[in-house]
Amino acid sequence: MWKQLWKKWTLDKPAAFGDLLWEVFVVQLAAYLDRLTLRRVIAIIPFVILILAYAHRIPIPPELMLVGDFLAYIDIFSVIFLLSIMSRVATIVFVLKQAAAYAVRLASTLLASTNALDFRHRREGGTKRRKSTAGRASSKDDDCPAIYGVAWA
Protein backbone atom coordinates (compact mmCIF):
# COMPACT_ATOMS: atom_id res chain seq x y z
CA MET A 1 0.00 0.00 0.00
CA TRP A 2 2.80 2.46 0.84
CA LYS A 3 4.50 1.52 -2.36
CA GLN A 4 1.40 2.32 -4.40
CA LEU A 5 0.87 5.58 -2.55
CA TRP A 6 4.52 6.52 -3.04
CA LYS A 7 4.27 5.66 -6.77
CA LYS A 8 1.03 7.62 -7.13
CA TRP A 9 2.38 10.84 -5.51
CA THR A 10 5.91 10.72 -6.87
CA LEU A 11 5.31 9.41 -10.38
CA ASP A 12 1.68 9.59 -11.44
CA LYS A 13 0.69 13.00 -10.01
CA PRO A 14 3.80 14.86 -11.29
CA ALA A 15 3.46 13.10 -14.64
CA ALA A 16 -0.22 14.13 -14.85
CA PHE A 17 0.74 17.68 -13.87
CA GLY A 18 3.48 17.66 -16.55
CA ASP A 19 0.97 16.41 -19.10
CA LEU A 20 -1.41 19.21 -18.08
CA LEU A 21 1.38 21.81 -18.44
CA TRP A 22 2.33 20.36 -21.84
CA GLU A 23 -1.30 20.51 -22.97
CA VAL A 24 -1.79 24.11 -21.85
CA PHE A 25 1.56 25.71 -22.67
CA VAL A 26 2.47 23.80 -25.83
CA VAL A 27 -0.53 22.26 -27.56
CA GLN A 28 -3.18 24.88 -26.77
CA LEU A 29 -0.71 27.75 -27.17
CA ALA A 30 0.32 26.44 -30.59
CA ALA A 31 -3.35 26.14 -31.60
CA TYR A 32 -3.99 29.72 -30.39
CA LEU A 33 -0.98 31.03 -32.32
CA ASP A 34 -2.25 29.28 -35.46
CA ARG A 35 -5.58 31.13 -35.12
CA LEU A 36 -3.90 34.44 -34.22
CA THR A 37 -4.40 37.22 -36.76
CA LEU A 38 -3.01 40.73 -37.07
CA ARG A 39 -6.34 42.16 -35.97
CA ARG A 40 -6.22 40.18 -32.71
CA VAL A 41 -2.63 41.28 -32.08
CA ILE A 42 -3.65 44.91 -32.57
CA ALA A 43 -6.58 44.38 -30.20
CA ILE A 44 -4.26 42.99 -27.52
CA ILE A 45 -1.73 45.89 -27.65
CA PRO A 46 -3.95 48.42 -25.80
CA PHE A 47 -4.48 45.96 -22.96
CA VAL A 48 -0.73 45.48 -22.61
CA ILE A 49 -0.24 49.26 -22.56
CA LEU A 50 -3.00 49.63 -19.98
CA ILE A 51 -1.50 46.96 -17.72
CA LEU A 52 1.92 48.61 -17.95
CA ALA A 53 0.39 52.01 -17.17
CA TYR A 54 -1.37 50.76 -14.05
CA ALA A 55 1.68 48.85 -12.85
CA HIS A 56 3.59 52.17 -12.54
CA ARG A 57 6.85 50.38 -12.93
CA ILE A 58 7.49 51.88 -16.36
CA PRO A 59 6.48 55.50 -16.89
CA ILE A 60 4.28 55.70 -19.99
CA PRO A 61 3.66 59.06 -21.66
CA PRO A 62 0.08 60.05 -22.50
CA GLU A 63 0.84 59.90 -26.22
CA LEU A 64 1.36 56.18 -25.94
CA MET A 65 -2.02 55.87 -24.23
CA LEU A 66 -3.58 57.74 -27.16
CA VAL A 67 -1.87 55.32 -29.55
CA GLY A 68 -3.39 52.51 -27.52
CA ASP A 69 -6.82 54.09 -27.82
CA PHE A 70 -6.32 54.48 -31.56
CA LEU A 71 -5.40 50.81 -31.86
CA ALA A 72 -8.44 49.87 -29.78
CA TYR A 73 -10.71 51.82 -32.11
CA ILE A 74 -8.96 50.86 -35.36
CA ASP A 75 -12.12 49.22 -36.69
CA ILE A 76 -14.10 52.43 -36.33
CA PHE A 77 -11.34 54.49 -37.92
CA SER A 78 -11.00 52.06 -40.82
CA VAL A 79 -14.77 52.15 -41.48
CA ILE A 80 -14.76 55.96 -41.46
CA PHE A 81 -11.72 55.99 -43.74
CA LEU A 82 -13.33 53.56 -46.20
CA LEU A 83 -16.56 55.56 -46.21
CA SER A 84 -14.64 58.76 -46.95
CA ILE A 85 -12.84 57.08 -49.84
CA MET A 86 -16.10 55.66 -51.18
CA SER A 87 -17.79 59.07 -50.99
CA ARG A 88 -14.92 60.63 -52.93
CA VAL A 89 -15.11 57.87 -55.54
CA ALA A 90 -18.88 58.33 -55.78
CA THR A 91 -18.41 62.08 -56.29
CA ILE A 92 -15.82 61.51 -59.01
CA VAL A 93 -18.05 58.97 -60.76
CA PHE A 94 -20.98 61.42 -60.59
CA VAL A 95 -18.87 64.20 -62.14
CA LEU A 96 -17.62 61.83 -64.86
CA LYS A 97 -21.18 60.76 -65.67
CA GLN A 98 -22.26 64.38 -65.97
CA ALA A 99 -19.28 65.19 -68.20
CA ALA A 100 -20.06 62.18 -70.43
CA ALA A 101 -23.71 63.22 -70.70
CA TYR A 102 -22.64 66.76 -71.62
CA ALA A 103 -20.24 65.42 -74.26
CA VAL A 104 -22.97 63.24 -75.78
CA ARG A 105 -25.38 66.20 -75.79
CA LEU A 106 -22.75 68.41 -77.44
CA ALA A 107 -21.95 65.77 -80.08
CA SER A 108 -25.62 65.26 -80.94
CA THR A 109 -26.10 69.04 -81.24
CA LEU A 110 -23.10 69.30 -83.55
CA LEU A 111 -24.37 66.42 -85.70
CA ALA A 112 -27.79 68.01 -85.97
CA SER A 113 -26.30 71.36 -86.99
CA THR A 114 -24.03 69.77 -89.63
CA ASN A 115 -26.98 67.85 -91.08
CA ALA A 116 -28.89 71.13 -91.36
CA LEU A 117 -26.05 72.64 -93.42
CA ASP A 118 -26.17 69.67 -95.83
CA PHE A 119 -22.63 69.73 -97.17
CA ARG A 120 -23.20 66.73 -99.45
CA HIS A 121 -25.55 68.51 -101.92
CA ARG A 122 -23.92 71.86 -102.58
CA ARG A 123 -24.88 73.91 -105.62
CA GLU A 124 -22.46 74.33 -108.43
CA GLY A 125 -20.84 77.70 -108.67
CA GLY A 126 -21.73 78.38 -112.35
CA THR A 127 -25.47 77.78 -112.17
CA LYS A 128 -27.92 80.63 -111.90
CA ARG A 129 -31.00 80.69 -109.84
CA ARG A 130 -34.29 80.22 -111.63
CA LYS A 131 -36.36 83.37 -111.69
CA SER A 132 -39.98 83.23 -110.80
CA THR A 133 -42.53 83.61 -113.63
CA ALA A 134 -45.07 85.58 -111.66
CA GLY A 135 -43.79 89.02 -112.69
CA ARG A 136 -43.52 88.33 -116.44
CA ALA A 137 -46.35 88.48 -118.97
CA SER A 138 -45.22 85.61 -121.12
CA SER A 139 -42.54 83.01 -120.93
CA LYS A 140 -39.78 82.44 -123.45
CA ASP A 141 -41.29 79.15 -124.48
CA ASP A 142 -44.30 80.92 -125.99
CA ASP A 143 -42.18 83.30 -128.04
CA CYS A 144 -40.95 82.46 -131.49
CA PRO A 145 -37.33 81.64 -131.92
CA ALA A 146 -35.28 84.55 -133.06
CA ILE A 147 -33.68 83.84 -136.39
CA TYR A 148 -32.19 86.83 -138.19
CA GLY A 149 -33.69 87.58 -141.59
CA VAL A 150 -36.70 85.25 -141.15
CA ALA A 151 -40.16 86.30 -140.14
CA TRP A 152 -42.65 83.96 -138.62
CA ALA A 153 -46.30 84.26 -138.86
mmCIF file of C-alpha atoms in Angstrom:
data_model
loop_
_atom_site.group_PDB
_atom_site.id
_atom_site.type_symbol
_atom_site.label_atom_id
_atom_site.label_comp_id
_atom_site.label_asym_id
_atom_site.label_seq_id
_atom_site.Cartn_x
_atom_site.Cartn_y
_atom_site.Cartn_z
ATOM 1 C CA MET A 1 0.000 0.000 0.000
ATOM 2 C CA TRP A 2 2.802 2.455 0.842
ATOM 3 C CA LYS A 3 4.503 1.525 -2.358
ATOM 4 C CA GLN A 4 1.398 2.316 -4.402
ATOM 5 C CA LEU A 5 0.868 5.576 -2.546
ATOM 6 C CA TRP A 6 4.522 6.518 -3.038
ATOM 7 C CA LYS A 7 4.267 5.660 -6.771
ATOM 8 C CA LYS A 8 1.033 7.622 -7.125
ATOM 9 C CA TRP A 9 2.381 10.837 -5.506
ATOM 10 C CA THR A 10 5.914 10.719 -6.873
ATOM 11 C CA LEU A 11 5.315 9.407 -10.385
ATOM 12 C CA ASP A 12 1.681 9.587 -11.437
ATOM 13 C CA LYS A 13 0.690 12.995 -10.011
ATOM 14 C CA PRO A 14 3.802 14.864 -11.286
ATOM 15 C CA ALA A 15 3.456 13.104 -14.639
ATOM 16 C CA ALA A 16 -0.215 14.128 -14.850
ATOM 17 C CA PHE A 17 0.743 17.677 -13.866
ATOM 18 C CA GLY A 18 3.482 17.658 -16.547
ATOM 19 C CA ASP A 19 0.972 16.408 -19.105
ATOM 20 C CA LEU A 20 -1.405 19.206 -18.077
ATOM 21 C CA LEU A 21 1.375 21.808 -18.440
ATOM 22 C CA TRP A 22 2.335 20.356 -21.837
ATOM 23 C CA GLU A 23 -1.299 20.508 -22.969
ATOM 24 C CA VAL A 24 -1.793 24.114 -21.852
ATOM 25 C CA PHE A 25 1.560 25.707 -22.672
ATOM 26 C CA VAL A 26 2.475 23.798 -25.828
ATOM 27 C CA VAL A 27 -0.535 22.265 -27.555
ATOM 28 C CA GLN A 28 -3.182 24.881 -26.767
ATOM 29 C CA LEU A 29 -0.710 27.754 -27.172
ATOM 30 C CA ALA A 30 0.322 26.445 -30.589
ATOM 31 C CA ALA A 31 -3.347 26.144 -31.595
ATOM 32 C CA TYR A 32 -3.991 29.724 -30.394
ATOM 33 C CA LEU A 33 -0.979 31.032 -32.318
ATOM 34 C CA ASP A 34 -2.249 29.279 -35.456
ATOM 35 C CA ARG A 35 -5.577 31.133 -35.119
ATOM 36 C CA LEU A 36 -3.901 34.438 -34.217
ATOM 37 C CA THR A 37 -4.397 37.222 -36.764
ATOM 38 C CA LEU A 38 -3.011 40.728 -37.066
ATOM 39 C CA ARG A 39 -6.339 42.157 -35.969
ATOM 40 C CA ARG A 40 -6.221 40.181 -32.713
ATOM 41 C CA VAL A 41 -2.634 41.280 -32.079
ATOM 42 C CA ILE A 42 -3.649 44.911 -32.572
ATOM 43 C CA ALA A 43 -6.580 44.384 -30.205
ATOM 44 C CA ILE A 44 -4.256 42.993 -27.516
ATOM 45 C CA ILE A 45 -1.730 45.885 -27.647
ATOM 46 C CA PRO A 46 -3.951 48.423 -25.797
ATOM 47 C CA PHE A 47 -4.481 45.959 -22.962
ATOM 48 C CA VAL A 48 -0.726 45.481 -22.607
ATOM 49 C CA ILE A 49 -0.238 49.265 -22.558
ATOM 50 C CA LEU A 50 -3.000 49.628 -19.977
ATOM 51 C CA ILE A 51 -1.499 46.956 -17.716
ATOM 52 C CA LEU A 52 1.924 48.606 -17.951
ATOM 53 C CA ALA A 53 0.393 52.012 -17.167
ATOM 54 C CA TYR A 54 -1.370 50.757 -14.050
ATOM 55 C CA ALA A 55 1.683 48.849 -12.849
ATOM 56 C CA HIS A 56 3.588 52.171 -12.537
ATOM 57 C CA ARG A 57 6.852 50.376 -12.930
ATOM 58 C CA ILE A 58 7.494 51.880 -16.362
ATOM 59 C CA PRO A 59 6.483 55.497 -16.891
ATOM 60 C CA ILE A 60 4.281 55.699 -19.988
ATOM 61 C CA PRO A 61 3.660 59.058 -21.658
ATOM 62 C CA PRO A 62 0.078 60.054 -22.501
ATOM 63 C CA GLU A 63 0.842 59.896 -26.223
ATOM 64 C CA LEU A 64 1.364 56.178 -25.935
ATOM 65 C CA MET A 65 -2.016 55.867 -24.234
ATOM 66 C CA LEU A 66 -3.578 57.735 -27.165
ATOM 67 C CA VAL A 67 -1.872 55.322 -29.547
ATOM 68 C CA GLY A 68 -3.386 52.505 -27.518
ATOM 69 C CA ASP A 69 -6.821 54.089 -27.823
ATOM 70 C CA PHE A 70 -6.322 54.484 -31.559
ATOM 71 C CA LEU A 71 -5.399 50.811 -31.859
ATOM 72 C CA ALA A 72 -8.437 49.871 -29.779
ATOM 73 C CA TYR A 73 -10.707 51.816 -32.113
ATOM 74 C CA ILE A 74 -8.958 50.865 -35.358
ATOM 75 C CA ASP A 75 -12.123 49.224 -36.692
ATOM 76 C CA ILE A 76 -14.103 52.434 -36.333
ATOM 77 C CA PHE A 77 -11.338 54.494 -37.917
ATOM 78 C CA SER A 78 -11.004 52.063 -40.822
ATOM 79 C CA VAL A 79 -14.765 52.155 -41.483
ATOM 80 C CA ILE A 80 -14.763 55.958 -41.464
ATOM 81 C CA PHE A 81 -11.722 55.990 -43.743
ATOM 82 C CA LEU A 82 -13.332 53.561 -46.196
ATOM 83 C CA LEU A 83 -16.561 55.562 -46.213
ATOM 84 C CA SER A 84 -14.643 58.759 -46.953
ATOM 85 C CA ILE A 85 -12.842 57.079 -49.839
ATOM 86 C CA MET A 86 -16.099 55.663 -51.180
ATOM 87 C CA SER A 87 -17.788 59.074 -50.989
ATOM 88 C CA ARG A 88 -14.918 60.630 -52.933
ATOM 89 C CA VAL A 89 -15.114 57.870 -55.536
ATOM 90 C CA ALA A 90 -18.881 58.331 -55.783
ATOM 91 C CA THR A 91 -18.409 62.075 -56.292
ATOM 92 C CA ILE A 92 -15.816 61.512 -59.007
ATOM 93 C CA VAL A 93 -18.052 58.970 -60.759
ATOM 94 C CA PHE A 94 -20.978 61.422 -60.589
ATOM 95 C CA VAL A 95 -18.874 64.199 -62.144
ATOM 96 C CA LEU A 96 -17.622 61.833 -64.860
ATOM 97 C CA LYS A 97 -21.180 60.764 -65.665
ATOM 98 C CA GLN A 98 -22.265 64.384 -65.972
ATOM 99 C CA ALA A 99 -19.283 65.188 -68.205
ATOM 100 C CA ALA A 100 -20.057 62.181 -70.427
ATOM 101 C CA ALA A 101 -23.708 63.224 -70.697
ATOM 102 C CA TYR A 102 -22.641 66.763 -71.620
ATOM 103 C CA ALA A 103 -20.239 65.417 -74.264
ATOM 104 C CA VAL A 104 -22.972 63.236 -75.778
ATOM 105 C CA ARG A 105 -25.380 66.196 -75.790
ATOM 106 C CA LEU A 106 -22.754 68.408 -77.437
ATOM 107 C CA ALA A 107 -21.946 65.770 -80.078
ATOM 108 C CA SER A 108 -25.623 65.258 -80.940
ATOM 109 C CA THR A 109 -26.105 69.042 -81.238
ATOM 110 C CA LEU A 110 -23.099 69.298 -83.550
ATOM 111 C CA LEU A 111 -24.367 66.419 -85.700
ATOM 112 C CA ALA A 112 -27.794 68.008 -85.971
ATOM 113 C CA SER A 113 -26.299 71.360 -86.987
ATOM 114 C CA THR A 114 -24.032 69.768 -89.627
ATOM 115 C CA ASN A 115 -26.981 67.852 -91.081
ATOM 116 C CA ALA A 116 -28.891 71.132 -91.364
ATOM 117 C CA LEU A 117 -26.049 72.642 -93.425
ATOM 118 C CA ASP A 118 -26.169 69.667 -95.825
ATOM 119 C CA PHE A 119 -22.629 69.727 -97.174
ATOM 120 C CA ARG A 120 -23.205 66.735 -99.448
ATOM 121 C CA HIS A 121 -25.555 68.511 -101.925
ATOM 122 C CA ARG A 122 -23.924 71.855 -102.577
ATOM 123 C CA ARG A 123 -24.876 73.913 -105.617
ATOM 124 C CA GLU A 124 -22.465 74.330 -108.427
ATOM 125 C CA GLY A 125 -20.843 77.698 -108.666
ATOM 126 C CA GLY A 126 -21.734 78.377 -112.354
ATOM 127 C CA THR A 127 -25.474 77.777 -112.173
ATOM 128 C CA LYS A 128 -27.921 80.632 -111.897
ATOM 129 C CA ARG A 129 -31.005 80.686 -109.843
ATOM 130 C CA ARG A 130 -34.290 80.222 -111.634
ATOM 131 C CA LYS A 131 -36.356 83.368 -111.692
ATOM 132 C CA SER A 132 -39.978 83.234 -110.803
ATOM 133 C CA THR A 133 -42.527 83.611 -113.631
ATOM 134 C CA ALA A 134 -45.067 85.584 -111.663
ATOM 135 C CA GLY A 135 -43.789 89.018 -112.685
ATOM 136 C CA ARG A 136 -43.519 88.329 -116.442
ATOM 137 C CA ALA A 137 -46.352 88.483 -118.973
ATOM 138 C CA SER A 138 -45.221 85.611 -121.116
ATOM 139 C CA SER A 139 -42.544 83.010 -120.932
ATOM 140 C CA LYS A 140 -39.782 82.442 -123.450
ATOM 141 C CA ASP A 141 -41.288 79.148 -124.476
ATOM 142 C CA ASP A 142 -44.303 80.919 -125.993
ATOM 143 C CA ASP A 143 -42.175 83.296 -128.044
ATOM 144 C CA CYS A 144 -40.950 82.459 -131.495
ATOM 145 C CA PRO A 145 -37.333 81.636 -131.925
ATOM 146 C CA ALA A 146 -35.281 84.548 -133.058
ATOM 147 C CA ILE A 147 -33.683 83.844 -136.392
ATOM 148 C CA TYR A 148 -32.192 86.830 -138.191
ATOM 149 C CA GLY A 149 -33.694 87.581 -141.590
ATOM 150 C CA VAL A 150 -36.696 85.255 -141.155
ATOM 151 C CA ALA A 151 -40.158 86.296 -140.137
ATOM 152 C CA TRP A 152 -42.649 83.959 -138.619
ATOM 153 C CA ALA A 153 -46.304 84.263 -138.862
#
